[in-house]
Amino acid sequence: MEIAFLGSGSSGNCAAVRAGRTVVLLDAGLSLRQTARRLEGRGLSLDDVAAVLLTHEHSDHVRGALDLAKKRQLPVYATEGTARAAALPGPLFADIRIVRGGDEVRIGQDLYIHVTATPHDGAESVCYVFADGRGRRIGVATDLGHLSPEVAGAIRGCEVIGLEANHDVDLLRDGPYPPHVKRRILSEVGHLSNEDAAAGLLGLVTERTRSVVALHVSRHNNTFALARRVFHEALVGMGSKVAHHDEATAWIGVSSEGEEIGR
Ligand SMILES: [Zn+2]
Ligand SMILES: [Zn+2]
């Protein structure tokens, strides 16, 4: 099982998760064309995708969802709150599958997905943990006002952990955003700072963990170097990566390096 982040941050969040022959998209924040183009870069096409899972209705996560549901006729998994707030089409027009925090979903032969509620200012936001048939897991959590015990419990000890490192608190405070936006980002239902992410990682990473990826890095209130540095310091040298806004990462696998990458 492996994951490639096709885009991360406010310009569009989307990742591809592959387990055996099953491929799903995590969020649909890119246009259909961009999604297809970046999938191609990872050796896949939209025809390979079995389903789409949405975390919440903010546009950087659902921009392409309607097209994937209607033009591509893909099943779209979302909470009821997200489906409503994102104005996803009704059951006559698209295959929308409602999930809620605590649910377990199986897609295809090889992919088991656990749904966990997240603290964010969406209608009913969630994050997803993906497990293969052998119990190896990829956990991805972004758009978190804080690292709640539920989210921490869900992604602790995953082989691959993708965690939001949205902003540097000082850069945000001194930055160009209006005060109400700064307050929103810093709130308990806003976004996770580098420092909070790094502190949280100490309790999330176990001996099973092989890769940690910093996600949803802000263009205005953070830098890749800062996110990389705080993660690196927190993990004392363990491999960490930072997902780019507009470029896909390589495949990041749950097995030892190389075993699944480039398959
Ligand atoms: Zn977002
Ligand atoms: Zn959001």
PDB file of C-alpha atoms and ligand atoms in Angstrom:
ATOM      1  CA  MET A   1       0.000   0.000   0.000  1.00  0.00           C
ATOM      2  CA  GLU A   2       1.248   3.456  -0.801  1.00  0.00           C
ATOM      3  CA  ILE A   3       0.203   7.071  -1.108  1.00  0.00           C
ATOM      4  CA  ALA A   4       1.154   9.943  -3.397  1.00  0.00           C
ATOM      5  CA  PHE A   5       0.129  13.473  -2.517  1.00  0.00           C
ATOM      6  CA  LEU A   6      -0.898  15.119  -5.802  1.00  0.00           C
ATOM      7  CA  GLY A   7      -1.311  18.571  -4.284  1.00  0.00           C
ATOM      8  CA  SER A   8      -1.428  19.943  -0.743  1.00  0.00           C
ATOM      9  CA  GLY A   9      -2.518  23.288   0.667  1.00  0.00           C
ATOM     10  CA  SER A  10      -5.079  25.951  -0.084  1.00  0.00           C
ATOM     11  CA  SER A  11      -4.537  25.681  -3.849  1.00  0.00           C
ATOM     12  CA  GLY A  12      -5.914  22.147  -3.746  1.00  0.00           C
ATOM     13  CA  ASN A  13      -5.675  18.955  -1.726  1.00  0.00           C
ATOM     14  CA  CYS A  14      -5.726  15.554  -3.370  1.00  0.00           C
ATOM     15  CA  ALA A  15      -3.865  12.301  -2.767  1.00  0.00           C
ATOM     16  CA  ALA A  16      -3.963   8.886  -4.391  1.00  0.00           C
ATOM     17  CA  VAL A  17      -3.900   5.791  -2.188  1.00  0.00           C
ATOM     18  CA  ARG A  18      -3.133   2.445  -3.800  1.00  0.00           C
ATOM     19  CA  ALA A  19      -3.495  -0.973  -2.177  1.00  0.00           C
ATOM     20  CA  GLY A  20      -3.116  -3.905  -4.521  1.00  0.00           C
ATOM     21  CA  ARG A  21      -5.345  -3.099  -7.492  1.00  0.00           C
ATOM     22  CA  THR A  22      -7.504  -0.637  -5.626  1.00  0.00           C
ATOM     23  CA  VAL A  23      -6.867   3.084  -6.046  1.00  0.00           C
ATOM     24  CA  VAL A  24      -8.849   5.791  -4.282  1.00  0.00           C
ATOM     25  CA  LEU A  25      -8.547   9.552  -4.154  1.00  0.00           C
ATOM     26  CA  LEU A  26      -8.390  11.294  -0.805  1.00  0.00           C
ATOM     27  CA  ASP A  27     -10.094  14.664  -1.347  1.00  0.00           C
ATOM     28  CA  ALA A  28     -10.780  16.275  -4.700  1.00  0.00           C
ATOM     29  CA  GLY A  29      -9.366  19.777  -4.421  1.00  0.00           C
ATOM     30  CA  LEU A  30      -7.924  19.839  -7.948  1.00  0.00           C
ATOM     31  CA  SER A  31      -9.736  20.271 -11.241  1.00  0.00           C
ATOM     32  CA  LEU A  32     -10.514  17.099 -13.148  1.00  0.00           C
ATOM     33  CA  ARG A  33      -7.772  17.953 -15.639  1.00  0.00           C
ATOM     34  CA  GLN A  34      -5.133  18.583 -12.976  1.00  0.00           C
ATOM     35  CA  THR A  35      -6.127  15.437 -11.129  1.00  0.00           C
ATOM     36  CA  ALA A  36      -5.762  13.399 -14.317  1.00  0.00           C
ATOM     37  CA  ARG A  37      -2.462  15.040 -15.210  1.00  0.00           C
ATOM     38  CA  ARG A  38      -0.886  14.466 -11.811  1.00  0.00           C
ATOM     39  CA  LEU A  39      -2.203  10.910 -11.618  1.00  0.00           C
ATOM     40  CA  GLU A  40      -0.526  10.284 -14.973  1.00  0.00           C
ATOM     41  CA  GLY A  41       2.729  11.489 -13.489  1.00  0.00           C
ATOM     42  CA  ARG A  42       2.356   8.695 -10.929  1.00  0.00           C
ATOM     43  CA  GLY A  43       1.592   6.083 -13.586  1.00  0.00           C
ATOM     44  CA  LEU A  44      -2.198   6.041 -13.141  1.00  0.00           C
ATOM     45  CA  SER A  45      -5.240   7.373 -14.956  1.00  0.00           C
ATOM     46  CA  LEU A  46      -8.674   8.395 -13.720  1.00  0.00           C
ATOM     47  CA  ASP A  47      -9.913   5.036 -15.061  1.00  0.00           C
ATOM     48  CA  ASP A  48      -7.896   3.341 -12.314  1.00  0.00           C
ATOM     49  CA  VAL A  49      -9.709   5.219  -9.537  1.00  0.00           C
ATOM     50  CA  ALA A  50     -12.382   3.228  -7.681  1.00  0.00           C
ATOM     51  CA  ALA A  51     -13.743   5.951  -5.385  1.00  0.00           C
ATOM     52  CA  VAL A  52     -13.229   9.397  -3.889  1.00  0.00           C
ATOM     53  CA  LEU A  53     -13.228  10.176  -0.156  1.00  0.00           C
ATOM     54  CA  LEU A  54     -13.884  13.724   1.005  1.00  0.00           C
ATOM     55  CA  THR A  55     -12.714  15.133   4.335  1.00  0.00           C
ATOM     56  CA  HIS A  56     -14.896  18.271   4.295  1.00  0.00           C
ATOM     57  CA  GLU A  57     -16.546  20.825   2.050  1.00  0.00           C
ATOM     58  CA  HIS A  58     -13.942  23.613   1.888  1.00  0.00           C
ATOM     59  CA  SER A  59     -13.175  24.353  -1.745  1.00  0.00           C
ATOM     60  CA  ASP A  60      -9.508  23.345  -1.511  1.00  0.00           C
ATOM     61  CA  HIS A  61     -10.827  19.798  -0.847  1.00  0.00           C
ATOM     62  CA  VAL A  62     -13.876  19.505  -3.122  1.00  0.00           C
ATOM     63  CA  ARG A  63     -13.158  21.623  -6.217  1.00  0.00           C
ATOM     64  CA  GLY A  64     -13.204  18.567  -8.493  1.00  0.00           C
ATOM     65  CA  ALA A  65     -15.713  16.465  -6.540  1.00  0.00           C
ATOM     66  CA  LEU A  66     -18.753  17.285  -8.640  1.00  0.00           C
ATOM     67  CA  ASP A  67     -16.994  16.397 -11.886  1.00  0.00           C
ATOM     68  CA  LEU A  68     -15.652  13.159 -10.412  1.00  0.00           C
ATOM     69  CA  ALA A  69     -19.144  12.251  -9.206  1.00  0.00           C
ATOM     70  CA  LYS A  70     -21.079  13.272 -12.316  1.00  0.00           C
ATOM     71  CA  LYS A  71     -18.753  13.192 -15.323  1.00  0.00           C
ATOM     72  CA  ARG A  72     -16.724  10.205 -14.115  1.00  0.00           C
ATOM     73  CA  GLN A  73     -19.578   8.520 -12.204  1.00  0.00           C
ATOM     74  CA  LEU A  74     -17.247   7.697  -9.323  1.00  0.00           C
ATOM     75  CA  PRO A  75     -18.632   6.782  -5.894  1.00  0.00           C
ATOM     76  CA  VAL A  76     -17.970   9.661  -3.496  1.00  0.00           C
ATOM     77  CA  TYR A  77     -17.715   9.003   0.250  1.00  0.00           C
ATOM     78  CA  ALA A  78     -18.537  11.941   2.499  1.00  0.00           C
ATOM     79  CA  THR A  79     -20.290  12.679   5.769  1.00  0.00           C
ATOM     80  CA  GLU A  80     -23.838  13.933   5.578  1.00  0.00           C
ATOM     81  CA  GLY A  81     -22.699  17.396   6.670  1.00  0.00           C
ATOM     82  CA  THR A  82     -20.018  17.525   3.999  1.00  0.00           C
ATOM     83  CA  ALA A  83     -22.349  16.232   1.274  1.00  0.00           C
ATOM     84  CA  ARG A  84     -24.887  18.899   2.132  1.00  0.00           C
ATOM     85  CA  ALA A  85     -22.426  21.774   2.537  1.00  0.00           C
ATOM     86  CA  ALA A  86     -20.583  20.828  -0.659  1.00  0.00           C
ATOM     87  CA  ALA A  87     -23.939  20.594  -2.488  1.00  0.00           C
ATOM     88  CA  LEU A  88     -23.121  17.127  -3.803  1.00  0.00           C
ATOM     89  CA  PRO A  89     -25.840  15.782  -6.105  1.00  0.00           C
ATOM     90  CA  GLY A  90     -28.614  13.574  -4.732  1.00  0.00           C
ATOM     91  CA  PRO A  91     -28.775   9.777  -5.104  1.00  0.00           C
ATOM     92  CA  LEU A  92     -30.533   9.923  -8.474  1.00  0.00           C
ATOM     93  CA  PHE A  93     -27.668  11.848 -10.004  1.00  0.00           C
ATOM     94  CA  ALA A  94     -24.550  10.455  -8.385  1.00  0.00           C
ATOM     95  CA  ASP A  95     -23.288   7.643  -6.198  1.00  0.00           C
ATOM     96  CA  ILE A  96     -22.819   9.441  -2.871  1.00  0.00           C
ATOM     97  CA  ARG A  97     -22.044   7.171   0.083  1.00  0.00           C
ATOM     98  CA  ILE A  98     -22.585   8.682   3.487  1.00  0.00           C
ATOM     99  CA  VAL A  99     -20.079   7.910   6.238  1.00  0.00           C
ATOM    100  CA  ARG A 100     -19.657   9.183   9.764  1.00  0.00           C
ATOM    101  CA  GLY A 101     -16.906   9.324  12.362  1.00  0.00           C
ATOM    102  CA  GLY A 102     -16.216   5.819  13.696  1.00  0.00           C
ATOM    103  CA  ASP A 103     -17.212   4.026  10.477  1.00  0.00           C
ATOM    104  CA  GLU A 104     -15.147   1.337   8.769  1.00  0.00           C
ATOM    105  CA  VAL A 105     -15.446   1.094   4.995  1.00  0.00           C
ATOM    106  CA  ARG A 106     -14.016  -1.488   2.644  1.00  0.00           C
ATOM    107  CA  ILE A 107     -13.262  -0.515  -0.945  1.00  0.00           C
ATOM    108  CA  GLY A 108     -12.188  -3.176  -3.455  1.00  0.00           C
ATOM    109  CA  GLN A 109     -10.385  -6.272  -2.269  1.00  0.00           C
ATOM    110  CA  ASP A 110      -7.556  -4.677  -0.422  1.00  0.00           C
ATOM    111  CA  LEU A 111      -8.431  -1.400   1.195  1.00  0.00           C
ATOM    112  CA  TYR A 112      -9.999  -0.884   4.627  1.00  0.00           C
ATOM    113  CA  ILE A 113     -10.743   2.668   5.690  1.00  0.00           C
ATOM    114  CA  HIS A 114     -11.452   4.045   9.132  1.00  0.00           C
ATOM    115  CA  VAL A 115     -13.266   7.385   9.476  1.00  0.00           C
ATOM    116  CA  THR A 116     -12.536   9.780  12.357  1.00  0.00           C
ATOM    117  CA  ALA A 117     -14.159  13.136  13.145  1.00  0.00           C
ATOM    118  CA  THR A 118     -11.775  16.123  13.117  1.00  0.00           C
ATOM    119  CA  PRO A 119     -11.864  19.481  14.953  1.00  0.00           C
ATOM    120  CA  HIS A 120     -12.307  21.970  12.087  1.00  0.00           C
ATOM    121  CA  ASP A 121     -14.824  24.594  11.028  1.00  0.00           C
ATOM    122  CA  GLY A 122     -16.439  22.455   8.351  1.00  0.00           C
ATOM    123  CA  ALA A 123     -19.984  21.115   8.742  1.00  0.00           C
ATOM    124  CA  GLU A 124     -18.865  17.577   9.657  1.00  0.00           C
ATOM    125  CA  SER A 125     -15.176  17.159   8.879  1.00  0.00           C
ATOM    126  CA  VAL A 126     -13.339  13.837   9.111  1.00  0.00           C
ATOM    127  CA  CYS A 127      -9.978  12.247   8.382  1.00  0.00           C
ATOM    128  CA  TYR A 128      -9.244   8.771   7.051  1.00  0.00           C
ATOM    129  CA  VAL A 129      -6.868   5.962   7.977  1.00  0.00           C
ATOM    130  CA  PHE A 130      -6.210   3.386   5.244  1.00  0.00           C
ATOM    131  CA  ALA A 131      -5.249  -0.191   6.077  1.00  0.00           C
ATOM    132  CA  ASP A 132      -4.209  -2.972   3.735  1.00  0.00           C
ATOM    133  CA  GLY A 133      -5.108  -6.626   4.270  1.00  0.00           C
ATOM    134  CA  ARG A 134      -2.010  -7.070   6.411  1.00  0.00           C
ATOM    135  CA  GLY A 135      -2.924  -4.354   8.870  1.00  0.00           C
ATOM    136  CA  ARG A 136      -0.384  -1.824   7.691  1.00  0.00           C
ATOM    137  CA  ARG A 137      -1.747   1.689   7.795  1.00  0.00           C
ATOM    138  CA  ILE A 138      -1.534   5.131   6.232  1.00  0.00           C
ATOM    139  CA  GLY A 139      -3.100   7.922   8.303  1.00  0.00           C
ATOM    140  CA  VAL A 140      -3.674  11.415   6.929  1.00  0.00           C
ATOM    141  CA  ALA A 141      -5.000  14.311   8.991  1.00  0.00           C
ATOM    142  CA  THR A 142      -5.171  17.942   7.867  1.00  0.00           C
ATOM    143  CA  ASP A 143      -7.404  20.908   8.621  1.00  0.00           C
ATOM    144  CA  LEU A 144      -7.155  20.436  12.373  1.00  0.00           C
ATOM    145  CA  GLY A 145      -7.662  23.251  14.854  1.00  0.00           C
ATOM    146  CA  HIS A 146      -5.882  21.029  17.329  1.00  0.00           C
ATOM    147  CA  LEU A 147      -4.741  17.448  17.502  1.00  0.00           C
ATOM    148  CA  SER A 148      -7.739  15.900  19.251  1.00  0.00           C
ATOM    149  CA  PRO A 149      -7.383  12.624  21.204  1.00  0.00           C
ATOM    150  CA  GLU A 150      -9.611  10.935  18.593  1.00  0.00           C
ATOM    151  CA  VAL A 151      -7.423  11.967  15.671  1.00  0.00           C
ATOM    152  CA  ALA A 152      -4.212  11.209  17.569  1.00  0.00           C
ATOM    153  CA  GLY A 153      -5.558   7.771  18.512  1.00  0.00           C
ATOM    154  CA  ALA A 154      -6.506   7.061  14.907  1.00  0.00           C
ATOM    155  CA  ILE A 155      -3.160   7.883  13.312  1.00  0.00           C
ATOM    156  CA  ARG A 156      -0.794   6.835  16.109  1.00  0.00           C
ATOM    157  CA  GLY A 157       1.610   4.148  14.954  1.00  0.00           C
ATOM    158  CA  CYS A 158       0.647   4.251  11.281  1.00  0.00           C
ATOM    159  CA  GLU A 159       3.430   3.210   8.902  1.00  0.00           C
ATOM    160  CA  VAL A 160       2.898   6.453   6.995  1.00  0.00           C
ATOM    161  CA  ILE A 161       1.636   9.553   8.782  1.00  0.00           C
ATOM    162  CA  GLY A 162       0.584  12.664   6.871  1.00  0.00           C
ATOM    163  CA  LEU A 163      -0.025  15.553   9.259  1.00  0.00           C
ATOM    164  CA  GLU A 164      -0.901  19.182   8.716  1.00  0.00           C
ATOM    165  CA  ALA A 165       1.872  21.717   9.355  1.00  0.00           C
ATOM    166  CA  ASN A 166      -0.086  24.749   8.214  1.00  0.00           C
ATOM    167  CA  HIS A 167       1.644  27.770   9.638  1.00  0.00           C
ATOM    168  CA  ASP A 168       4.387  29.203  11.728  1.00  0.00           C
ATOM    169  CA  VAL A 169       2.604  31.111  14.483  1.00  0.00           C
ATOM    170  CA  ASP A 170       4.927  34.144  14.270  1.00  0.00           C
ATOM    171  CA  LEU A 171       4.721  34.356  10.487  1.00  0.00           C
ATOM    172  CA  LEU A 172       0.928  34.158  10.704  1.00  0.00           C
ATOM    173  CA  ARG A 173       0.713  36.832  13.414  1.00  0.00           C
ATOM    174  CA  ASP A 174       2.993  39.220  11.493  1.00  0.00           C
ATOM    175  CA  GLY A 175       1.612  38.240   8.082  1.00  0.00           C
ATOM    176  CA  PRO A 176      -0.834  39.858   5.645  1.00  0.00           C
ATOM    177  CA  TYR A 177      -4.093  38.142   6.676  1.00  0.00           C
ATOM    178  CA  PRO A 178      -6.889  40.228   8.257  1.00  0.00           C
ATOM    179  CA  PRO A 179      -7.344  39.766  12.024  1.00  0.00           C
ATOM    180  CA  HIS A 180     -10.529  37.667  11.773  1.00  0.00           C
ATOM    181  CA  VAL A 181      -8.827  35.227   9.406  1.00  0.00           C
ATOM    182  CA  LYS A 182      -5.800  34.983  11.698  1.00  0.00           C
ATOM    183  CA  ARG A 183      -8.132  34.279  14.630  1.00  0.00           C
ATOM    184  CA  ARG A 184      -9.919  31.593  12.625  1.00  0.00           C
ATOM    185  CA  ILE A 185      -6.693  29.836  11.652  1.00  0.00           C
ATOM    186  CA  LEU A 186      -5.366  29.946  15.232  1.00  0.00           C
ATOM    187  CA  SER A 187      -8.653  28.746  16.752  1.00  0.00           C
ATOM    188  CA  GLU A 188      -9.436  25.261  18.059  1.00  0.00           C
ATOM    189  CA  VAL A 189     -11.250  24.544  14.775  1.00  0.00           C
ATOM    190  CA  GLY A 190      -8.762  26.194  12.417  1.00  0.00           C
ATOM    191  CA  HIS A 191      -5.416  24.823  11.273  1.00  0.00           C
ATOM    192  CA  LEU A 192      -2.482  23.073  12.940  1.00  0.00           C
ATOM    193  CA  SER A 193       0.750  25.038  13.383  1.00  0.00           C
ATOM    194  CA  ASN A 194       4.228  23.626  12.764  1.00  0.00           C
ATOM    195  CA  GLU A 195       4.911  23.648  16.476  1.00  0.00           C
ATOM    196  CA  ASP A 196       1.688  21.842  17.414  1.00  0.00           C
ATOM    197  CA  ALA A 197       2.235  19.302  14.662  1.00  0.00           C
ATOM    198  CA  ALA A 198       5.806  18.644  15.744  1.00  0.00           C
ATOM    199  CA  ALA A 199       4.807  18.321  19.397  1.00  0.00           C
ATOM    200  CA  GLY A 200       1.949  16.009  18.432  1.00  0.00           C
ATOM    201  CA  LEU A 201       4.206  13.821  16.310  1.00  0.00           C
ATOM    202  CA  LEU A 202       6.186  12.807  19.374  1.00  0.00           C
ATOM    203  CA  GLY A 203       3.131  10.887  20.533  1.00  0.00           C
ATOM    204  CA  LEU A 204       2.142   9.603  17.085  1.00  0.00           C
ATOM    205  CA  VAL A 205       5.328   8.099  15.761  1.00  0.00           C
ATOM    206  CA  THR A 206       6.125   4.573  16.916  1.00  0.00           C
ATOM    207  CA  GLU A 207       8.633   1.958  15.820  1.00  0.00           C
ATOM    208  CA  ARG A 208       6.182   0.972  13.067  1.00  0.00           C
ATOM    209  CA  THR A 209       6.301   4.428  11.489  1.00  0.00           C
ATOM    210  CA  ARG A 210       8.410   4.671   8.337  1.00  0.00           C
ATOM    211  CA  SER A 211       7.504   8.029   6.848  1.00  0.00           C
ATOM    212  CA  VAL A 212       6.074  11.287   8.058  1.00  0.00           C
ATOM    213  CA  VAL A 213       4.825  13.923   5.624  1.00  0.00           C
ATOM    214  CA  ALA A 214       4.083  17.576   6.429  1.00  0.00           C
ATOM    215  CA  LEU A 215       0.884  18.656   4.673  1.00  0.00           C
ATOM    216  CA  HIS A 216      -1.232  21.743   3.931  1.00  0.00           C
ATOM    217  CA  VAL A 217       1.765  24.079   4.315  1.00  0.00           C
ATOM    218  CA  SER A 218       0.607  27.688   3.891  1.00  0.00           C
ATOM    219  CA  ARG A 219       2.150  29.783   1.126  1.00  0.00           C
ATOM    220  CA  HIS A 220       1.843  32.980   3.139  1.00  0.00           C
ATOM    221  CA  ASN A 221       2.332  31.936   6.750  1.00  0.00           C
ATOM    222  CA  ASN A 222       4.937  29.203   6.480  1.00  0.00           C
ATOM    223  CA  THR A 223       7.899  27.969   4.468  1.00  0.00           C
ATOM    224  CA  PHE A 224       8.877  24.471   3.447  1.00  0.00           C
ATOM    225  CA  ALA A 225      12.201  24.964   5.215  1.00  0.00           C
ATOM    226  CA  LEU A 226      10.492  25.851   8.511  1.00  0.00           C
ATOM    227  CA  ALA A 227       8.058  22.929   8.318  1.00  0.00           C
ATOM    228  CA  ARG A 228      10.882  20.573   7.418  1.00  0.00           C
ATOM    229  CA  ARG A 229      13.054  21.847  10.251  1.00  0.00           C
ATOM    230  CA  VAL A 230      10.483  21.520  13.050  1.00  0.00           C
ATOM    231  CA  PHE A 231       9.489  18.042  11.847  1.00  0.00           C
ATOM    232  CA  HIS A 232      13.114  17.010  11.539  1.00  0.00           C
ATOM    233  CA  GLU A 233      13.904  18.244  15.027  1.00  0.00           C
ATOM    234  CA  ALA A 234      10.852  16.530  16.499  1.00  0.00           C
ATOM    235  CA  LEU A 235      11.681  13.252  14.812  1.00  0.00           C
ATOM    236  CA  VAL A 236      15.402  13.357  15.542  1.00  0.00           C
ATOM    237  CA  GLY A 237      16.569  12.458  12.115  1.00  0.00           C
ATOM    238  CA  MET A 238      13.787  10.132  11.040  1.00  0.00           C
ATOM    239  CA  GLY A 239      12.881  10.638   7.385  1.00  0.00           C
ATOM    240  CA  SER A 240      10.285  13.317   6.892  1.00  0.00           C
ATOM    241  CA  LYS A 241       8.971  14.920   3.747  1.00  0.00           C
ATOM    242  CA  VAL A 242       7.019  18.038   2.931  1.00  0.00           C
ATOM    243  CA  ALA A 243       4.271  17.826   0.316  1.00  0.00           C
ATOM    244  CA  HIS A 244       4.433  20.560  -2.299  1.00  0.00           C
ATOM    245  CA  HIS A 245       1.490  22.817  -3.178  1.00  0.00           C
ATOM    246  CA  ASP A 246       1.441  22.086  -6.883  1.00  0.00           C
ATOM    247  CA  GLU A 247       3.564  19.002  -7.506  1.00  0.00           C
ATOM    248  CA  ALA A 248       2.911  15.371  -6.761  1.00  0.00           C
ATOM    249  CA  THR A 249       5.174  13.563  -4.346  1.00  0.00           C
ATOM    250  CA  ALA A 250       6.653  10.188  -5.214  1.00  0.00           C
ATOM    251  CA  TRP A 251       4.772   7.123  -3.988  1.00  0.00           C
ATOM    252  CA  ILE A 252       5.341   6.725  -0.258  1.00  0.00           C
ATOM    253  CA  GLY A 253       4.928   3.112   0.840  1.00  0.00           C
ATOM    254  CA  VAL A 254       4.154   1.342   4.097  1.00  0.00           C
ATOM    255  CA  SER A 255       6.952  -1.186   3.589  1.00  0.00           C
ATOM    256  CA  SER A 256      10.663  -0.672   3.922  1.00  0.00           C
ATOM    257  CA  GLU A 257      11.957   1.867   1.411  1.00  0.00           C
ATOM    258  CA  GLY A 258      11.913   0.645  -2.152  1.00  0.00           C
ATOM    259  CA  GLU A 259       9.816  -2.462  -1.652  1.00  0.00           C
ATOM    260  CA  GLU A 260       6.660  -0.915  -3.016  1.00  0.00           C
ATOM    261  CA  ILE A 261       7.966   2.249  -4.561  1.00  0.00           C
ATOM    262  CA  GLY A 262       8.208   2.224  -8.348  1.00  0.00           C
ATOM    263  CA  ARG A 263       6.165  -0.911  -8.725  1.00  0.00           C
TER     264      ARG A 263
HETATM  265 ZN    ZN B   1      -7.865  22.763   3.626  1.00  0.00          ZN
HETATM  266 ZN    ZN B   2     -10.703  23.306   5.710  1.00  0.00          ZN
END
